[in-house]
Tab-separated table of C-alpha atoms and ligand atoms in Angstrom:
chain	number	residue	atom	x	y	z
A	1	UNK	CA	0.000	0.000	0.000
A	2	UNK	CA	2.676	2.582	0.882
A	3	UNK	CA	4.072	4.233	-2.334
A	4	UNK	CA	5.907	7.546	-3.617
A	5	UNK	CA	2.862	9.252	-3.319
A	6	UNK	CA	1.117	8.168	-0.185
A	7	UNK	CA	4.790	8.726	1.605
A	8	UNK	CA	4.647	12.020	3.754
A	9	UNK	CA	8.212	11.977	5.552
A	10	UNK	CA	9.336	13.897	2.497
A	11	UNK	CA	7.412	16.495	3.779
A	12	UNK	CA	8.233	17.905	7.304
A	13	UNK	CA	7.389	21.016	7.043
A	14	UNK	CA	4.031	22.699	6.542
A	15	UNK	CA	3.295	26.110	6.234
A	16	UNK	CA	0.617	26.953	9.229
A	17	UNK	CA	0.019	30.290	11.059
A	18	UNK	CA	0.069	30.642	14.147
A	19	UNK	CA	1.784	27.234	15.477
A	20	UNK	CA	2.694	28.459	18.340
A	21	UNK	CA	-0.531	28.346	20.002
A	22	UNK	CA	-0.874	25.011	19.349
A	23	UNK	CA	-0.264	22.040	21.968
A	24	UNK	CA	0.364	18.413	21.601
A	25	UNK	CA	0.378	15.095	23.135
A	26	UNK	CA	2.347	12.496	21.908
A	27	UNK	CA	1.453	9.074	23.687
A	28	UNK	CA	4.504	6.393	22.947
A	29	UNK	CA	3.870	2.679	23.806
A	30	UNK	CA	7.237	0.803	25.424
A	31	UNK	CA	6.657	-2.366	23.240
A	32	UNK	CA	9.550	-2.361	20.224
A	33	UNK	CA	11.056	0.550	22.240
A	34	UNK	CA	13.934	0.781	19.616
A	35	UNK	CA	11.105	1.134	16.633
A	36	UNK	CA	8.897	3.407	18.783
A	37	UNK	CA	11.611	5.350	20.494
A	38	UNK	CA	12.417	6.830	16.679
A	39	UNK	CA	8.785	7.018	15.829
A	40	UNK	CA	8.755	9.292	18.985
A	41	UNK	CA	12.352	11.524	18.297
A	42	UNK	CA	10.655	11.639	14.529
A	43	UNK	CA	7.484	13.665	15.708
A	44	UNK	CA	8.600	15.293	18.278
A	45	UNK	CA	12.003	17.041	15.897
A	46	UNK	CA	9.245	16.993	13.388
A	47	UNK	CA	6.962	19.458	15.526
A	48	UNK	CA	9.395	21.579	17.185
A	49	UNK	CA	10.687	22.258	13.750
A	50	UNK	CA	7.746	23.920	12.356
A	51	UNK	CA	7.680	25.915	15.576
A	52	UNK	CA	5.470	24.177	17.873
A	53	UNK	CA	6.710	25.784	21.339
A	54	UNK	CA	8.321	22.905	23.665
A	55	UNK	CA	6.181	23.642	26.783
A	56	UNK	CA	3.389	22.683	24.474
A	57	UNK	CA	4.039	19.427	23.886
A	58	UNK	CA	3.314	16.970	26.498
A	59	UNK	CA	4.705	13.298	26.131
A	60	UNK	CA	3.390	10.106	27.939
A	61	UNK	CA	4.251	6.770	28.095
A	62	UNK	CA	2.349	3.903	27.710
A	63	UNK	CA	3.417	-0.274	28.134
A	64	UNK	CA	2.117	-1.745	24.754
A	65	UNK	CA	-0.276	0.128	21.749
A	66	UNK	CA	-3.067	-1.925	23.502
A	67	UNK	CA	-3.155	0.957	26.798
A	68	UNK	CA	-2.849	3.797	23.555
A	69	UNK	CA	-6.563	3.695	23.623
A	70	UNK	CA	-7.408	4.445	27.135
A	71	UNK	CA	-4.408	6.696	27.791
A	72	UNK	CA	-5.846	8.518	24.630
A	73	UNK	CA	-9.528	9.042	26.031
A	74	UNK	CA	-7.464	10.147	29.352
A	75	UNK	CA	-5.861	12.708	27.445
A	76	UNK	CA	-8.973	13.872	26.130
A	77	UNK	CA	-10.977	13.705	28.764
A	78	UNK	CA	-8.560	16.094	30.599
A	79	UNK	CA	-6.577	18.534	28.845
A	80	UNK	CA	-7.361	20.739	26.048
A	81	UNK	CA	-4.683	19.243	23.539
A	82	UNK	CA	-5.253	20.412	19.690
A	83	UNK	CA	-4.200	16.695	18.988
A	84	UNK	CA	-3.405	13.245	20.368
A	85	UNK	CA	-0.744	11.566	18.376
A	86	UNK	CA	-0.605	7.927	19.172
A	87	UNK	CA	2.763	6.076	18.843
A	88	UNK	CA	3.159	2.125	18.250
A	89	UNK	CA	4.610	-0.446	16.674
A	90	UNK	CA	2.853	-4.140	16.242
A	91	UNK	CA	4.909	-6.694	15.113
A	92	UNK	CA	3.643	-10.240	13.869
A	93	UNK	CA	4.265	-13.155	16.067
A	94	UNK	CA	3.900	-16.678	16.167
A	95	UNK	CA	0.661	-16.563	17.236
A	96	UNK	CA	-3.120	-14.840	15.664
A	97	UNK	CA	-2.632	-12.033	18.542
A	98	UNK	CA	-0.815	-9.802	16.161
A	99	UNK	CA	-3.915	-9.795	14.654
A	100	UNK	CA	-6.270	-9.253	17.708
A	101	UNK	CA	-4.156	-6.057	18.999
A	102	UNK	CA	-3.890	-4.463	15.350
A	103	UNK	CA	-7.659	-4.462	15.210
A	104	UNK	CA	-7.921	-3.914	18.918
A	105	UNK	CA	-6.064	-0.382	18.619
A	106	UNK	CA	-7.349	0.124	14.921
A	107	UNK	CA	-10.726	0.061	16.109
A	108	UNK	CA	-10.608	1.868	19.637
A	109	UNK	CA	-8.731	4.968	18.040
A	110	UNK	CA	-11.036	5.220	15.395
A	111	UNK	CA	-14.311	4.864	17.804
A	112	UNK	CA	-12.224	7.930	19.529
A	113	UNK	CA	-12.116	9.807	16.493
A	114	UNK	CA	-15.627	9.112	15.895
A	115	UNK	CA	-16.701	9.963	19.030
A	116	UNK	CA	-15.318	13.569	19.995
A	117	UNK	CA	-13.457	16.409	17.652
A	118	UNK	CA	-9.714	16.864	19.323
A	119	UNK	CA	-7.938	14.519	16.099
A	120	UNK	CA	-6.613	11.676	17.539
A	121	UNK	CA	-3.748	10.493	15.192
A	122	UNK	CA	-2.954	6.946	14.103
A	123	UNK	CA	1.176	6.906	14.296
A	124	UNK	CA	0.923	2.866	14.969
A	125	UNK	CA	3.241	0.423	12.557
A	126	UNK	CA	1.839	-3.138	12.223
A	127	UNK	CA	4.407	-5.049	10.722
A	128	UNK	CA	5.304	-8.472	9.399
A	129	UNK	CA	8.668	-7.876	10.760
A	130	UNK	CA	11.323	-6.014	12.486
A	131	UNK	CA	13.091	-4.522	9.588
A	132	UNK	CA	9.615	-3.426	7.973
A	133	UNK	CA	9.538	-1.642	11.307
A	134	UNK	CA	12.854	-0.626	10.996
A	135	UNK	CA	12.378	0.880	7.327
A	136	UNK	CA	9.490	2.962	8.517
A	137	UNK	CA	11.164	4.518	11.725
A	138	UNK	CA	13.779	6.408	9.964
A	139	UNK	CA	14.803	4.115	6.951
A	140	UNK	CA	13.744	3.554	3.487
A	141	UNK	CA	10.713	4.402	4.211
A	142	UNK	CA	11.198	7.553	6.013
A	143	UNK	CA	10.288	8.235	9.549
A	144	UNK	CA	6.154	7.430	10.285
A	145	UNK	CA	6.712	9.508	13.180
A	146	UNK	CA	7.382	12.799	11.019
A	147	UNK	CA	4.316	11.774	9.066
A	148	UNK	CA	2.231	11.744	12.403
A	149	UNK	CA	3.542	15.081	13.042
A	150	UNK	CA	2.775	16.672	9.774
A	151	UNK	CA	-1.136	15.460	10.070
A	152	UNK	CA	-1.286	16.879	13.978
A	153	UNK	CA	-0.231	19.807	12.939
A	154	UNK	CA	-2.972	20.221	9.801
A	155	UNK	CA	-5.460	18.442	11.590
A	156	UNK	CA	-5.016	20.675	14.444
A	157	UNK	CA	-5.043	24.073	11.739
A	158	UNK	CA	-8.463	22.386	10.077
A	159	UNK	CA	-9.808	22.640	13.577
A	160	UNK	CA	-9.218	25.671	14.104
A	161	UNK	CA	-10.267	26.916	10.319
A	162	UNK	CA	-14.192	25.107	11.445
A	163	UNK	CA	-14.119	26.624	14.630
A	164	UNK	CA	-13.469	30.553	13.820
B	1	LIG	N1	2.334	-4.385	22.241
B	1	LIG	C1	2.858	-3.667	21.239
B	1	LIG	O1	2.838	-2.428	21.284
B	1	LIG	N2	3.423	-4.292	20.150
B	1	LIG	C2	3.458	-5.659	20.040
B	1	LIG	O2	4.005	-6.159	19.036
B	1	LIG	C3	2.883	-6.431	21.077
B	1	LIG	N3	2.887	-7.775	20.993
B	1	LIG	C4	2.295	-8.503	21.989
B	1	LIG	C5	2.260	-9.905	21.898
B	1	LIG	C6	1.673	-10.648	22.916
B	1	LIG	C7	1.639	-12.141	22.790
B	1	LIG	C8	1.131	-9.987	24.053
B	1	LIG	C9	0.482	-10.783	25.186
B	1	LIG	C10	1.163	-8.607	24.151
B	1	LIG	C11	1.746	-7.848	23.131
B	1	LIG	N4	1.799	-6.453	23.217
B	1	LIG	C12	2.334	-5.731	22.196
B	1	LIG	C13	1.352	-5.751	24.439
B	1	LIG	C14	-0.071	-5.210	24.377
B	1	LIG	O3	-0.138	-4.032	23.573
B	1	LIG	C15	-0.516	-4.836	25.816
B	1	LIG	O4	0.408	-3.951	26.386
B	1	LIG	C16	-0.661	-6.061	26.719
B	1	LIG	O5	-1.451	-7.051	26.100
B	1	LIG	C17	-1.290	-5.668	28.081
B	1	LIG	O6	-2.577	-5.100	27.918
């Protein structure tokens, strides 16, 4: 599915006024620390770069992407964040519960999108294997976390365009 033009980690910088107002929470699950751990350094350079203001980013950690969905609806339930970025990394096993988290996590962030208007932003790999991980954590693949980034920060300027 990924391709040239589906690829944002080209593109880490967007042009969007008035950044600086603009806070973030970036939730990181410990699970394939080395894979998340870039995913995380990714977003975090990738907002600070296009001048998101480092008291305004709060950053959380969580044990696997499973606890991503509750520590999101935390999050929202009790800050005023302009966007939840979510930070993961599944990787298949021996066993179906690769299978059972992905759609676990799939399905809980989305039913958070769904359900309430802060964005809440999908930065989860599920992978076959390490080094697809590895290729999409700052390989040939680019950095997932940049592309997590870029979409909090125009998710969070689309929310603000609706509410003025
Ligand atoms: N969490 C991840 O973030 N990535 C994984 O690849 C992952 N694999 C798991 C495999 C098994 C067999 C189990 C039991 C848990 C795994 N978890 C993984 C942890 C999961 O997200 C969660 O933290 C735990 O299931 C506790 O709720």
């Amino acid at each position: 599915m990924s391709s040239a033009h589906q690829n944002l980690s080209s593109i880490k910088m967007v042009n969007i006024p008035n950044v600086d107002h603009f806070s973030f929470t970036i939730i990181t699950a410990q699970w394939n620390k080395e894979v998340t751990g870039a995913l995380e350094i990714g977003c975090l350079e990738t907002l600070l770069a296009n001048g998101v203001k480092p008291e305004n980013i709060q950053q959380l950690e969580v044990p696997g992407a499973w606890e991503l969905i509750s520590a999101a609806k935390m999050v929202l339930d009790s800050n005023n964040t302009n966007a939840v970025i979510c930070i993961g990394a599944v990787i298949k096993g021996d066993t179906p519960h690769f299978e059972y988290i992905c759609e676990g996590v799939t399905v809980g962030l989305a039913q958070l999108c769904a359900n309430q208007s802060i964005p809440v932003i999908y930065g989860v790999l599920t992978v076959n294997n390490l080094q697809q991980a590895l290729d999409r954590c700052g390989g040939i693949h680019g950095n997932k976390g940049d592309e997590a980034a870029v979409t909090a920060l125009q998710m969070a300027s689309l929310s603000q365009k609706i509410r003025k």
